[in-house]
Coordinates of C-alpha atoms in Angstrom, one line a residue:
M235 CA 93.3 15.8 14.0
L236 CA 90.6 13.3 13.2
L237 CA 87.2 15.0 12.1
L238 CA 84.1 12.6 12.4
P239 CA 81.1 13.7 9.9
S240 CA 77.9 14.0 10.9
E241 CA 76.3 11.8 8.5
A242 CA 78.1 8.4 6.3
D243 CA 76.8 6.9 3.0
G244 CA 77.8 3.4 5.1
Q245 CA 78.6 1.4 7.7
G246 CA 82.0 3.1 7.9
T247 CA 83.6 6.5 8.5
A248 CA 85.8 8.4 6.2
I249 CA 88.2 10.7 8.2
T250 CA 90.9 13.7 6.9
H251 CA 93.8 14.3 8.2
A252 CA 95.1 17.4 9.0
L253 CA 98.3 17.9 8.4
T254 CA 101.5 20.0 7.4
S255 CA 101.3 18.0 4.1
A256 CA 98.7 17.4 1.4
S257 CA 95.5 15.6 3.4
T258 CA 94.6 12.3 2.1
L259 CA 91.0 10.6 2.6
G260 CA 90.8 7.0 4.2
Q261 CA 87.8 4.6 5.3
V262 CA 87.7 3.5 9.4
E263 CA 85.4 1.4 11.3
P264 CA 84.1 2.2 14.9
V265 CA 85.3 -0.8 17.5
G266 CA 84.2 -1.5 20.8
R267 CA 81.7 0.1 22.4
W268 CA 81.9 2.5 19.6
F269 CA 80.8 0.3 17.5
E270 CA 77.5 -0.6 19.8
A271 CA 76.8 2.6 19.8
F272 CA 76.6 3.2 16.1
V273 CA 75.1 -0.3 15.7
K274 CA 72.2 0.8 17.8
R275 CA 71.8 4.3 16.2
R276 CA 71.7 2.8 13.1
N277 CA 68.9 0.3 13.5
R278 CA 66.4 2.7 15.5
N279 CA 67.3 5.9 13.1
A280 CA 68.3 8.1 16.1
S281 CA 71.4 10.5 15.8
A282 CA 74.2 10.5 18.2
S283 CA 72.5 13.5 20.7
F284 CA 69.4 11.2 21.3
Q285 CA 71.8 7.7 22.1
E286 CA 74.1 10.8 24.2
L287 CA 70.4 12.0 26.3
E288 CA 69.9 7.9 26.9
D289 CA 72.9 6.9 28.1
K290 CA 72.5 10.0 30.5
K291 CA 69.3 8.8 31.5
E292 CA 71.0 5.1 32.2
L293 CA 73.4 6.3 34.0
S294 CA 70.6 8.4 36.7
E295 CA 68.7 5.4 36.9
E296 CA 72.0 3.9 38.1
S297 CA 72.9 6.1 40.0
E298 CA 69.4 5.8 41.5
D299 CA 69.9 2.3 42.0
E300 CA 73.2 2.9 43.6
E301 CA 71.5 5.5 46.7
L302 CA 68.8 3.4 46.9
Q303 CA 68.8 1.9 51.0
L304 CA 66.6 -0.5 51.9
E305 CA 65.2 -0.9 55.1
E306 CA 65.9 -3.5 57.4
F307 CA 62.4 -5.6 57.9
P308 CA 62.6 -6.9 61.4
M309 CA 60.1 -9.9 61.2
L310 CA 61.8 -11.3 57.7
K311 CA 63.1 -14.4 59.8
T312 CA 60.2 -15.0 61.5
L313 CA 58.0 -15.4 58.6
D314 CA 56.3 -18.4 57.3
P315 CA 56.7 -19.5 54.0
K316 CA 53.3 -21.1 53.4
D317 CA 51.7 -18.2 54.5
W318 CA 53.1 -16.2 51.8
K319 CA 49.7 -14.2 50.7
N320 CA 49.8 -12.3 54.0
Q321 CA 53.3 -10.9 53.7
D322 CA 54.3 -7.5 52.8
H323 CA 56.3 -8.2 49.4
Y324 CA 57.8 -4.5 49.7
A325 CA 58.7 -5.1 53.2
V326 CA 60.0 -8.3 52.7
L327 CA 62.6 -7.2 50.0
G328 CA 62.9 -3.7 52.1
L329 CA 61.2 -1.3 49.8
G330 CA 58.5 -0.8 52.9
H331 CA 59.5 2.8 52.1
V332 CA 58.9 3.0 48.5
R333 CA 56.4 0.6 47.6
Y334 CA 54.7 1.1 44.3
K335 CA 57.1 3.7 42.8
A336 CA 59.8 1.3 43.3
T337 CA 60.7 0.3 39.3
Q338 CA 61.9 -2.7 38.0
R339 CA 65.8 -1.8 38.5
Q340 CA 65.2 -1.3 41.9
I341 CA 63.3 -4.4 42.8
K342 CA 66.1 -6.0 41.3
A343 CA 68.2 -4.5 42.6
A344 CA 67.1 -5.0 45.9
Q345 CA 66.3 -9.0 44.7
K346 CA 70.1 -9.2 44.1
A347 CA 71.2 -7.0 47.8
M348 CA 68.8 -10.0 49.7
I349 CA 69.8 -12.8 48.2
L350 CA 73.4 -11.9 48.7
K351 CA 72.7 -11.1 52.4
H352 CA 69.9 -14.4 53.0
H353 CA 71.0 -17.0 50.6
P354 CA 70.8 -20.0 52.6
D355 CA 74.4 -21.3 51.6
K356 CA 76.1 -18.1 53.1
R357 CA 74.2 -18.2 56.1
K358 CA 75.0 -22.4 56.2
A359 CA 78.8 -21.2 56.4
A360 CA 78.4 -18.6 58.7
G361 CA 76.8 -21.4 61.2
E362 CA 73.4 -20.1 61.0
P363 CA 70.9 -23.0 60.9
I364 CA 68.7 -24.4 57.9
K365 CA 65.5 -25.5 57.4
E366 CA 65.2 -27.9 55.2
G367 CA 63.0 -27.0 51.7
D368 CA 60.6 -24.4 51.4
N369 CA 60.4 -23.9 54.6
D370 CA 63.1 -21.6 55.4
Y371 CA 62.3 -17.9 55.0
F372 CA 64.1 -17.5 52.3
T373 CA 61.6 -18.7 50.4
C374 CA 59.7 -15.4 51.4
I375 CA 62.2 -13.3 49.8
T376 CA 62.0 -15.5 46.2
K377 CA 58.2 -15.2 46.3
A378 CA 58.3 -11.7 46.7
Y379 CA 60.5 -11.2 43.4
E380 CA 58.7 -13.5 41.9
M381 CA 55.1 -11.2 42.8
L382 CA 56.9 -7.9 42.4
S383 CA 58.9 -8.6 39.0
D384 CA 55.4 -10.0 37.6
P385 CA 53.5 -6.5 36.5
V386 CA 50.2 -8.4 36.2
K387 CA 50.9 -10.2 40.0
R388 CA 52.7 -6.6 41.1
R389 CA 49.2 -5.1 40.5
A390 CA 47.0 -7.1 42.2
F391 CA 49.5 -7.0 45.0
N392 CA 49.1 -3.3 45.1
S393 CA 45.1 -3.6 44.8
V394 CA 45.5 -5.0 48.2
D395 CA 48.1 -3.0 49.5
P396 CA 48.1 -3.3 53.7
T397 CA 49.5 -0.1 54.0
F398 CA 46.3 1.6 51.9
D399 CA 44.3 3.7 54.2
N400 CA 40.9 3.0 52.8
S401 CA 39.1 4.8 55.0
V402 CA 36.3 7.1 54.5
P403 CA 36.5 10.7 56.4
S404 CA 32.9 11.3 57.7
K405 CA 31.1 14.7 57.8
S406 CA 31.6 15.4 61.4
E407 CA 35.3 15.3 61.1
A408 CA 35.2 17.4 57.6
K409 CA 33.0 20.5 58.9
D410 CA 35.6 22.6 60.0
Y411 CA 38.7 21.2 57.7
F412 CA 37.2 20.2 54.2
F413 CA 40.5 20.9 52.6
E414 CA 42.9 19.6 55.1
V415 CA 41.0 16.9 55.3
F416 CA 40.0 15.8 52.3
S417 CA 42.7 16.6 49.5
L418 CA 45.0 14.0 51.2
V419 CA 41.9 11.4 51.1
F420 CA 41.6 11.9 47.1
E421 CA 44.9 12.2 46.8
R422 CA 45.1 8.8 47.6
N423 CA 42.3 7.6 46.2
S424 CA 44.0 9.2 42.6
G425 CA 46.7 6.7 42.2
W426 CA 43.3 3.9 41.1
S427 CA 42.5 5.8 38.8
N428 CA 42.8 4.7 34.9
K429 CA 43.0 8.1 33.7
K430 CA 45.7 10.4 33.6
N431 CA 45.6 14.2 34.8
V432 CA 42.8 13.7 37.8
P433 CA 41.9 16.7 39.1
K434 CA 43.0 18.3 42.1
L435 CA 40.4 19.6 45.0
G436 CA 41.3 23.3 44.9
D437 CA 40.7 26.1 47.6
M438 CA 38.0 28.2 48.4
N439 CA 39.1 30.3 45.4
S440 CA 38.4 27.7 42.8
S441 CA 36.5 28.5 40.1
F442 CA 32.6 26.8 39.6
E443 CA 34.1 25.4 36.4
D444 CA 37.2 23.5 38.3
V445 CA 34.9 22.4 40.9
D446 CA 32.3 21.0 38.6
A447 CA 34.6 19.1 36.7
F448 CA 36.6 17.2 39.9
Y449 CA 33.3 15.9 40.8
S450 CA 32.1 14.9 37.3
F451 CA 35.6 13.3 37.4
W452 CA 35.3 11.4 40.9
Y453 CA 31.3 10.6 40.0
N454 CA 32.1 8.2 36.8
F455 CA 35.7 7.1 38.4
D456 CA 37.0 4.3 36.2
S457 CA 39.1 2.5 38.3
W458 CA 41.6 -0.2 37.7
R459 CA 41.6 -1.7 41.8
E460 CA 41.1 -5.3 41.3
F461 CA 41.2 -7.9 43.9
S462 CA 42.5 -11.2 42.4
Y463 CA 45.0 -11.4 44.8
L464 CA 42.3 -12.3 47.3
D465 CA 41.1 -15.4 45.4
E466 CA 41.1 -18.2 48.2
E467 CA 41.3 -20.9 45.7
E468 CA 44.3 -21.2 42.8
K469 CA 42.8 -22.4 39.8
E470 CA 46.1 -24.2 39.1
K471 CA 45.4 -26.6 42.1
A472 CA 42.1 -28.0 40.8
E473 CA 42.4 -31.5 39.5
C474 CA 40.3 -31.4 36.5
R475 CA 38.4 -29.1 34.3
D476 CA 35.4 -29.1 35.8
E477 CA 36.8 -27.8 39.1
R478 CA 39.3 -25.6 37.4
R479 CA 36.2 -23.9 36.0
W480 CA 34.5 -24.2 39.1
I481 CA 36.8 -22.3 41.2
E482 CA 37.7 -19.5 38.2
K483 CA 33.6 -18.9 38.6
Q484 CA 33.7 -18.6 42.1
N485 CA 36.4 -15.9 42.0
R486 CA 34.6 -14.1 39.3
A487 CA 31.8 -13.8 41.5
T488 CA 34.4 -12.9 44.7
R489 CA 36.2 -10.5 43.0
A490 CA 33.1 -8.5 41.8
Q491 CA 31.3 -8.4 44.9
R492 CA 34.8 -6.3 46.3
K493 CA 35.0 -4.3 43.3
K494 CA 31.3 -3.8 43.8
E495 CA 32.1 -2.3 47.9
E496 CA 35.2 -0.3 46.3
M497 CA 33.0 1.8 43.9
N498 CA 30.4 2.4 46.7
R499 CA 33.8 3.7 49.2
I500 CA 34.5 5.6 46.5
R501 CA 31.2 7.4 46.2
T502 CA 30.6 7.5 49.8
L503 CA 33.9 9.4 49.6
V504 CA 32.7 11.5 46.9
D505 CA 29.3 12.4 48.5
N506 CA 30.6 13.5 51.9
A507 CA 32.9 15.7 49.9
Y508 CA 29.6 17.0 48.2
S509 CA 27.6 17.7 51.3
C510 CA 30.7 19.1 53.2
D511 CA 32.1 21.4 50.3
P512 CA 31.7 24.9 51.6
R513 CA 32.2 26.0 47.4
I514 CA 29.4 24.0 47.0
K515 CA 27.3 25.4 49.4
K516 CA 28.1 28.6 48.4
I517 CA 27.5 28.0 44.7
K518 CA 23.4 26.8 45.9
E519 CA 23.2 30.3 48.2
E520 CA 24.1 31.7 45.2
K521 CA 22.1 29.9 43.0
A522 CA 18.9 29.5 45.4
K523 CA 19.2 33.6 45.5
K524 CA 18.6 33.8 41.7
E525 CA 16.6 31.2 41.8
A526 CA 14.6 33.7 44.1
E527 CA 15.8 36.8 42.7
K528 CA 14.1 35.2 39.2
K529 CA 11.0 34.1 40.9
A530 CA 10.7 37.8 42.1
K531 CA 11.0 39.3 38.8
A532 CA 8.4 36.7 37.5
E533 CA 5.9 37.2 40.3
A534 CA 6.5 40.9 40.0
K535 CA 5.6 40.4 36.1
R536 CA 2.6 38.3 36.6
K537 CA 1.3 40.5 38.7
E538 CA 1.5 43.3 36.3
Q539 CA 0.1 41.5 33.5
E540 CA -2.7 40.6 35.8
A541 CA -3.2 44.2 36.8
K542 CA -2.9 45.2 32.9
E543 CA -5.5 42.5 32.5
K544 CA -7.5 43.6 35.2
Q545 CA -7.7 46.9 33.8
R546 CA -8.4 45.7 30.2
Q547 CA -11.3 43.7 31.2
A548 CA -12.5 47.3 33.3
E549 CA -11.8 48.5 30.3
L550 CA -13.9 46.1 27.9
E551 CA -16.5 45.5 30.6
A552 CA -16.7 49.9 30.7
A553 CA -16.9 49.9 26.9
R554 CA -19.6 47.4 26.8
L555 CA -21.8 48.6 29.0
A556 CA -21.7 51.9 27.1
K557 CA -21.9 50.5 24.1
E558 CA -25.3 48.8 25.4
K559 CA -26.2 51.9 26.9
E560 CA -26.0 53.7 24.0
E561 CA -27.3 51.1 21.7
E562 CA -30.4 51.2 23.9
E563 CA -30.1 55.1 23.2
V564 CA -30.2 54.3 19.5
R565 CA -33.2 51.7 19.9
Q566 CA -34.9 53.7 22.3
Q567 CA -34.7 56.7 19.5
A568 CA -35.7 54.0 16.6
L569 CA -38.9 53.1 18.5
L570 CA -39.5 56.4 18.9
A571 CA -39.2 57.0 15.4
K572 CA -41.2 54.2 14.5
K573 CA -43.9 55.6 16.6
E574 CA -43.7 58.9 15.0
K575 CA -43.3 57.3 11.8
D576 CA -46.4 54.7 12.4
I577 CA -48.3 58.3 13.7
Q578 CA -47.1 59.7 10.3
K579 CA -48.2 57.4 8.3
K580 CA -51.7 56.8 10.0
A581 CA -52.1 60.6 9.7
I582 CA -51.1 60.5 5.6
K583 CA -53.4 57.8 5.2
K584 CA -56.3 59.6 7.3
E585 CA -55.8 62.7 5.0
R586 CA -55.6 60.4 1.6
Q587 CA -58.7 59.2 2.5
K588 CA -60.4 62.8 3.6
L589 CA -58.6 63.9 0.1
R590 CA -60.6 61.4 -1.6
N591 CA -63.6 61.4 0.1
S592 CA -63.7 65.1 -0.3
C593 CA -63.3 64.7 -4.4
K594 CA -66.2 62.2 -4.2
T595 CA -68.4 64.9 -2.5
W596 CA -67.9 66.9 -5.0
N597 CA -68.2 64.5 -7.7
H598 CA -65.2 64.8 -8.4
F599 CA -65.5 68.2 -9.8
S600 CA -67.0 67.3 -13.4
D601 CA -70.4 65.9 -14.8
N602 CA -68.8 63.9 -17.7
E603 CA -67.7 60.4 -16.6
A604 CA -64.2 60.2 -18.7
E605 CA -63.4 63.9 -16.8
R606 CA -64.3 62.1 -13.4
V607 CA -62.2 59.2 -14.1
K608 CA -59.2 61.4 -15.4
M609 CA -60.1 63.5 -12.2
M610 CA -59.5 60.3 -9.5
E611 CA -55.7 59.3 -11.5
E612 CA -54.9 62.6 -10.9
V613 CA -56.3 62.1 -7.0
E614 CA -54.5 59.2 -6.5
K615 CA -51.4 60.6 -7.6
L616 CA -51.5 63.7 -5.4
C617 CA -52.1 60.8 -2.5
D618 CA -49.0 59.2 -3.5
R619 CA -46.6 62.4 -3.8
L620 CA -47.7 64.8 -1.7
E621 CA -46.6 65.0 1.8
L622 CA -48.6 65.2 5.1
A623 CA -48.4 69.2 5.9
S624 CA -49.2 69.5 1.5
L625 CA -52.1 67.3 1.9
Q626 CA -53.8 68.8 4.9
C627 CA -53.7 72.4 3.5
L628 CA -55.8 71.0 0.5
N629 CA -57.8 69.2 2.7
E630 CA -58.9 72.1 4.9
T631 CA -58.9 74.6 1.5
L632 CA -61.6 71.9 0.0
T633 CA -63.5 71.6 3.3
S634 CA -63.9 75.3 4.2
S635 CA -64.2 77.0 0.8
T636 CA -66.2 76.7 -2.5
K637 CA -66.6 73.8 -5.1
E638 CA -65.1 76.4 -7.3
V639 CA -62.3 77.3 -5.3
G640 CA -61.7 74.2 -4.4
K641 CA -61.5 72.5 -7.2
A642 CA -59.1 75.4 -8.8
A643 CA -56.9 74.6 -5.2
L644 CA -57.2 70.9 -6.5
E645 CA -56.3 71.7 -10.3
K646 CA -53.2 74.2 -9.2
Q647 CA -51.9 71.2 -6.9
I648 CA -52.1 68.6 -9.4
E649 CA -50.0 71.2 -12.4
E650 CA -47.5 71.7 -9.8
I651 CA -47.0 67.7 -9.2
N652 CA -47.5 67.1 -13.0
E653 CA -44.5 69.3 -13.6
Q654 CA -42.0 68.0 -11.2
I655 CA -42.6 64.3 -12.4
R656 CA -41.8 66.0 -16.0
K657 CA -38.3 67.5 -14.7
E658 CA -37.9 64.2 -13.3
K659 CA -38.3 62.2 -16.4
E660 CA -36.2 64.7 -18.0
E661 CA -33.3 64.4 -15.9
A662 CA -33.5 60.9 -16.1
E663 CA -33.3 60.8 -19.5
A664 CA -30.3 63.3 -20.0
R665 CA -28.4 61.3 -17.0
M666 CA -28.9 58.3 -19.5
R667 CA -27.7 59.7 -22.5
Q668 CA -24.6 61.2 -20.4
A669 CA -24.0 57.1 -19.7
S670 CA -24.2 56.8 -22.8
K671 CA -22.5 59.3 -24.3
N672 CA -19.2 58.7 -21.7
A673 CA -19.3 54.4 -22.3
E674 CA -18.8 55.3 -26.1
K675 CA -15.9 57.5 -24.9
S676 CA -14.1 55.3 -22.8
T677 CA -14.0 52.8 -26.0
G678 CA -13.2 55.6 -28.7
G679 CA -9.7 55.7 -28.9
S680 CA -8.7 51.8 -29.3
G681 CA -8.9 52.1 -33.1
N682 CA -10.8 50.1 -35.8
G683 CA -11.7 47.3 -33.9
S684 CA -13.6 49.4 -31.2
K685 CA -16.0 50.8 -34.0
N686 CA -18.8 49.3 -35.3
W687 CA -20.2 46.5 -33.3
S688 CA -23.0 44.6 -34.9
E689 CA -25.9 43.6 -33.0
D690 CA -23.8 40.1 -34.1
D691 CA -20.6 41.3 -32.6
L692 CA -22.4 42.2 -29.2
Q693 CA -23.8 38.9 -29.4
L694 CA -20.7 36.9 -29.8
L695 CA -18.9 38.9 -27.2
I696 CA -21.7 38.3 -24.6
K697 CA -21.4 34.2 -25.3
A698 CA -17.7 34.2 -25.4
V699 CA -17.6 36.2 -21.9
N700 CA -19.7 33.1 -20.9
L701 CA -18.1 30.7 -22.5
F702 CA -14.8 31.6 -21.1
P703 CA -14.8 32.7 -17.4
A704 CA -12.9 34.2 -15.2
G705 CA -9.6 32.2 -14.5
T706 CA -9.5 31.2 -17.9
N707 CA -5.8 31.3 -18.5
S708 CA -5.2 34.5 -21.1
R709 CA -8.5 35.2 -20.8
W710 CA -9.3 38.1 -23.1
E711 CA -6.8 37.2 -25.5
V712 CA -9.2 33.5 -25.5
I713 CA -12.0 35.8 -26.3
A714 CA -10.8 38.0 -29.1
N715 CA -9.5 35.0 -30.6
Y716 CA -13.0 33.3 -30.6
M717 CA -14.7 36.1 -31.8
N718 CA -12.4 36.2 -34.8
I719 CA -12.8 32.9 -36.1
H720 CA -16.7 33.2 -35.7
S721 CA -17.6 36.8 -36.3
C722 CA -19.3 37.1 -39.4
S723 CA -18.5 40.9 -39.5
G724 CA -14.9 40.9 -40.6
V725 CA -13.6 43.1 -38.1
K726 CA -10.3 41.9 -36.2
R727 CA -11.3 42.7 -32.4
T728 CA -7.8 42.6 -30.0
A729 CA -7.5 42.1 -26.1
K730 CA -8.2 45.7 -25.5
D731 CA -11.0 45.9 -28.1
V732 CA -13.3 43.0 -26.1
I733 CA -11.9 44.2 -22.1
G734 CA -13.2 48.0 -23.3
K735 CA -16.5 46.8 -25.2
A736 CA -17.0 44.4 -22.0
K737 CA -16.9 47.3 -20.0
S738 CA -19.2 49.5 -21.4
L739 CA -21.8 46.8 -21.6
Q740 CA -21.4 46.7 -17.7
K741 CA -22.2 50.1 -17.4
L742 CA -25.4 49.8 -19.7
D743 CA -28.5 50.2 -18.2
P744 CA -30.4 46.9 -17.4
H745 CA -33.1 47.5 -20.2
Q746 CA -30.7 47.8 -22.5
K747 CA -29.1 44.2 -22.4
D748 CA -32.7 43.2 -21.9
D749 CA -33.1 44.4 -25.3
I750 CA -30.1 42.8 -26.7
N751 CA -30.9 39.7 -25.5
K752 CA -34.8 40.0 -26.3
K753 CA -33.4 41.5 -30.4
A754 CA -31.2 37.9 -29.7
F755 CA -33.6 35.4 -29.5
D756 CA -36.2 37.4 -32.0
K757 CA -33.1 36.5 -34.7
F758 CA -33.1 33.4 -33.5
K759 CA -36.8 33.0 -34.5
K760 CA -36.9 35.0 -37.3
E761 CA -34.4 32.5 -38.6
H762 CA -35.4 29.3 -37.5
G763 CA -39.3 30.1 -37.3
V764 CA -40.1 28.3 -34.0
V765 CA -41.2 29.5 -31.0
P766 CA -39.1 28.1 -27.3
Q767 CA -41.6 25.3 -25.4
A768 CA -41.4 26.9 -22.2
D769 CA -41.9 30.4 -21.0
N770 CA -39.4 30.3 -18.1
A771 CA -36.5 28.5 -20.4
T772 CA -32.7 30.2 -20.2
P773 CA -31.4 29.8 -23.8
S774 CA -27.8 27.6 -22.6
E775 CA -24.9 28.4 -24.2
R776 CA -24.5 27.1 -28.1
F777 CA -21.6 26.8 -30.5
E778 CA -21.9 29.5 -33.5
G779 CA -22.5 26.8 -36.2
P780 CA -25.0 24.4 -38.4
C781 CA -27.2 23.3 -35.7
T782 CA -30.6 20.4 -36.7
D783 CA -32.4 21.5 -33.3
F784 CA -34.5 24.5 -33.1
T785 CA -35.5 24.2 -29.4
P786 CA -32.8 25.4 -26.9
W787 CA -32.5 22.9 -24.1
I788 CA -33.2 24.2 -20.7
T789 CA -31.0 24.1 -17.5
E790 CA -32.6 21.1 -16.1
E791 CA -32.6 18.8 -19.7
Q792 CA -28.7 19.9 -19.5
K793 CA -28.2 18.7 -16.0
L794 CA -29.9 15.3 -17.1
L795 CA -28.1 15.4 -19.7
E796 CA -24.7 15.1 -17.6
Q797 CA -25.7 13.0 -15.5
A798 CA -26.9 10.1 -17.7
L799 CA -23.5 10.7 -19.7
K800 CA -21.8 9.2 -16.0
T801 CA -24.4 7.2 -15.4
Y802 CA -23.8 5.1 -18.6
P803 CA -20.0 4.9 -19.8
V804 CA -18.6 4.7 -23.3
N805 CA -18.5 0.5 -22.8
T806 CA -23.1 0.1 -22.0
P807 CA -25.0 -1.5 -24.4
E808 CA -27.4 0.3 -25.8
R809 CA -25.8 3.4 -24.5
W810 CA -27.9 6.7 -26.0
E811 CA -30.9 4.9 -26.3
K812 CA -30.9 4.6 -22.4
I813 CA -29.6 7.8 -22.1
A814 CA -32.3 9.4 -24.0
E815 CA -34.6 7.6 -21.3
A816 CA -33.1 9.6 -19.0
V817 CA -34.0 12.8 -20.5
P818 CA -37.7 13.2 -21.1
G819 CA -38.8 14.9 -24.3
R820 CA -35.3 14.4 -25.8
T821 CA -35.6 10.9 -27.4
K822 CA -33.4 11.7 -30.9
D823 CA -31.8 15.1 -29.7
C824 CA -29.4 13.2 -26.9
M825 CA -26.3 12.4 -29.5
K826 CA -26.6 15.8 -31.4
R827 CA -26.4 17.9 -28.1
Y828 CA -23.6 16.1 -27.1
K829 CA -21.9 15.8 -30.7
E830 CA -22.1 20.4 -29.9
L831 CA -20.6 20.3 -26.8
V832 CA -18.1 18.5 -27.9
E833 CA -17.4 20.5 -30.4
M834 CA -17.2 23.8 -28.6
V835 CA -15.4 22.6 -26.3
K836 CA -12.8 21.5 -29.4
A837 CA -13.4 25.1 -30.3
K838 CA -12.6 26.9 -26.8
K839 CA -9.4 24.5 -26.4
A840 CA -8.8 26.0 -30.2
A841 CA -8.9 29.1 -29.2
Q842 CA -6.9 28.7 -26.0
E843 CA -3.9 26.6 -27.9
Q844 CA -3.7 29.7 -30.5
V845 CA -3.4 32.1 -27.6
L846 CA -0.7 29.9 -26.3
N847 CA 1.5 29.5 -29.1
A848 CA 1.4 33.1 -30.3
S849 CA 2.8 33.8 -26.8
R850 CA 5.6 31.6 -26.7
A851 CA 6.3 32.5 -30.7
K852 CA 6.8 36.1 -29.4
K853 CA 9.0 34.8 -26.1

């Protein structure tokens, strides 16, 4: 028994003799058709099973060729070889029933069969008359095989196959039998598609996606059909290059025109099918129904919104009218109140004048000039403090009684008013003292830095708060650092101390603030022994340090100096003389003031940088 391994290392194949005696190993080589199969498998890197499948395929094709039945073309012997373009090449070879489905093997087999049957030598030997040259119908068989054996020429002939039905069903033809009519037409024309897997027309149960894919494919149909077979002129017959180019140009134009007509035919076919397709009508009806429902919903929503808007406008209008009515009532009440107030003012004015006249009639109840003046002051106090009813009662007493009774009533009223004024003053002083105590308590628990705020420290705090306005980075730390640098008391202040004292200063009575500012200005006059030139001049912020200018800069002078510094930059000749001319009355002080401002800015930056460095060190 011989065993052939599945794989061999070389071209030889090892076999084993399974005998009753000891086995021996030897090398053999394939010969004959086995060697041919072995070489094919090796070159194609295929297994024996794959080769067997191919052999079966070839055998099946050969069996098909053997089973192929050729159809006799009755008009074959009447064909004119010169008119070969108008002949049916498939029918000439007996393949009219197969046509474009015929394989090359079948075409070759048909050509062999036709040669054996219609060759001129065989017919001549049978006694049949033969035409001379290419005039014999056998030339048509040769031409047919020439056209169909070449794939390019065969494709050109298939494009103009005389048996192909180019007709397009009309809308009336497919009205009742749409799927039966158009399915055959689309299937017939699908052979021209460059793309495989052409979608089918389907039926009434096809989904919307399938229908949409079908019409999308055909509206963008890519056809391989071309019409070079129908060229009237053959460029091979041209005598020169120019004539050949002219023929090619004419042929291209003719092909393009026929291609355009073909695409119009396909488009007409798709348009007719689309307009007659009951599925499209159903889809359109459903879409129209959905659109109508959507439109109805939108209309209902719009009406609802209009109703809501109308109701809202009505409510707004009602609210406006109610508001106008209320405002009108308030205005009328205000007018009435104003009228009553005017009447009351006139009545009070009348009663006051009556009180003055009554006192004047009695010579203010005194013969002494000083007492009369004092009584006149007391009467004016009564006129300011007493209400209308009290004035009327007092005037009635003065007019209806004697001098002594009137004087007693007047003095009694004066005593009551003075007692009332005294009580109000005591209450105001008590409130002020309580406010001061509360301010001291709010800053009382902050340690050593909150105690012993001298007038100089308060002035320095006010100056620092103005120097570092709100928005300055780490503002209160910078202010505390500034005070620690420039304070003469030696007490170190923290940001918490500074904030507490600043809040307490804000709660002080305006008169106390004025006293602090006045003391600061008095100290300035005491140190320098001068008085400001302008009464309405506001002292500008100054840096705490040595200064030689004893006249404060007012705001208008400061603005003029800043504008002059901008107008005359550093490179301007005689800069400071021009700046001094721009600031009247400060001929020699502009440069000193500028240096003060520079020092102030430097001190401000130094305080900020120190606080920033301290915060970085903590991090």
